[in-house]
Amino acid sequence: MGTIRAEIANAYPNLHLVGRNGMHKYNNQDHAMMTAILTARNIMANEPRYDVWRVNEDAEYHETGAAGQQEGASGLRVVPTSQLVSRQI
């Protein structure tokens, strides 16, 4: 997935992948909407202030089995923060 993401970012910088289908990963409705909101903020700022790939990255689900029990996987909702501290939206 990382290789594909890097190629899309380099070849199509104006293409923004968001939500379940765009990111090809499980996100519930709230997380999918959060990726869209943060992407819109990135577009408005004309720079990548938020890393939308971090939304929901530490959540655990029963489908993951023991994978959700790894260190750092709290199951709590990830609230993204600004990646650039010089300017606020």
C-alpha positions as MATLAB code, in Angstrom:
seq = 'MGTIRAEIANAYPNLHLVGRNGMHKYNNQDHAMMTAILTARNIMANEPRYDVWRVNEDAEYHETGAAGQQEGASGLRVVPTSQLVSRQI';
ca = [
       0.000    0.000    0.000;
       2.855    2.365    0.759;
       4.290    1.988   -2.734;
       0.919    2.702   -4.331;
       0.339    5.717   -2.081;
       3.763    7.142   -2.937;
       3.236    6.664   -6.685;
      -0.195    8.339   -6.573;
       1.198   11.242   -4.536;
       4.036   11.756   -7.034;
       2.141   11.185  -10.281;
      -1.205   12.731   -9.291;
      -0.650   15.332   -6.549;
      -4.213   16.673   -6.938;
      -5.797   13.250   -6.399;
      -6.870   12.809   -2.779;
      -7.823    9.345   -1.530;
     -10.371    9.398    1.282;
     -12.920    7.122    2.913;
     -13.210    3.342    2.755;
     -13.117    2.937   -1.007;
     -10.484    5.558   -1.716;
      -8.083    4.362    0.955;
      -8.816    0.632    0.628;
      -8.898    0.142    4.385;
     -11.616   -0.324    6.948;
     -12.966    2.935    8.332;
     -16.309    3.342    9.999;
     -18.527    6.219    8.894;
     -17.036    8.653   11.407;
     -13.471    7.866   10.356;
     -14.361    8.079    6.651;
     -15.901   11.520    7.207;
     -12.870   12.610    9.253;
     -10.544   11.749    6.350;
     -12.739   13.826    4.022;
     -12.822   16.815    6.387;
      -9.071   16.764    6.937;
      -8.433   16.395    3.211;
     -10.649   19.424    2.547;
      -8.621   21.373    5.116;
      -5.392   20.298    3.417;
      -6.745   21.469    0.059;
      -7.892   24.803    1.495;
      -4.478   25.331    3.103;
      -2.736   24.333   -0.143;
      -0.391   22.125    1.897;
      -0.585   18.776    3.718;
      -1.298   19.823    7.301;
      -2.991   16.561    8.265;
      -1.978   12.984    7.544;
      -5.343   11.378    6.764;
      -3.747    7.919    6.761;
      -3.343    8.203   10.545;
      -7.105    8.422   11.137;
      -8.214    5.192   12.833;
      -4.725    3.693   12.680;
      -4.690    2.389   16.252;
      -8.282    1.136   16.474;
      -8.823   -2.529   17.175;
     -11.609   -4.693   15.826;
     -12.680   -8.212   16.634;
     -11.838   -9.258   13.054;
      -8.159   -8.567   13.704;
      -7.852  -11.230   16.385;
      -4.596  -10.931   18.303;
      -3.358   -8.170   15.971;
      -5.449   -5.633   17.878;
      -3.663   -6.561   21.088;
      -0.267   -5.330   19.968;
       1.446   -2.602   21.920;
       0.071    0.846   21.123;
      -3.299   -0.408   19.850;
      -5.623    1.168   22.398;
      -8.877    0.989   20.440;
      -9.476    4.659   21.198;
     -10.449    7.033   18.433;
      -7.446    8.760   16.914;
      -7.919   12.501   16.714;
      -5.506   13.851   14.093;
      -3.529   16.943   14.882;
      -1.913   19.481   12.625;
       1.267   18.198   11.004;
       2.575   21.726   10.519;
       2.721   23.960   13.561;
       3.575   27.200   11.795;
       0.014   28.014   10.694;
      -3.460   27.115   11.887;
      -6.650   26.813    9.894;
];
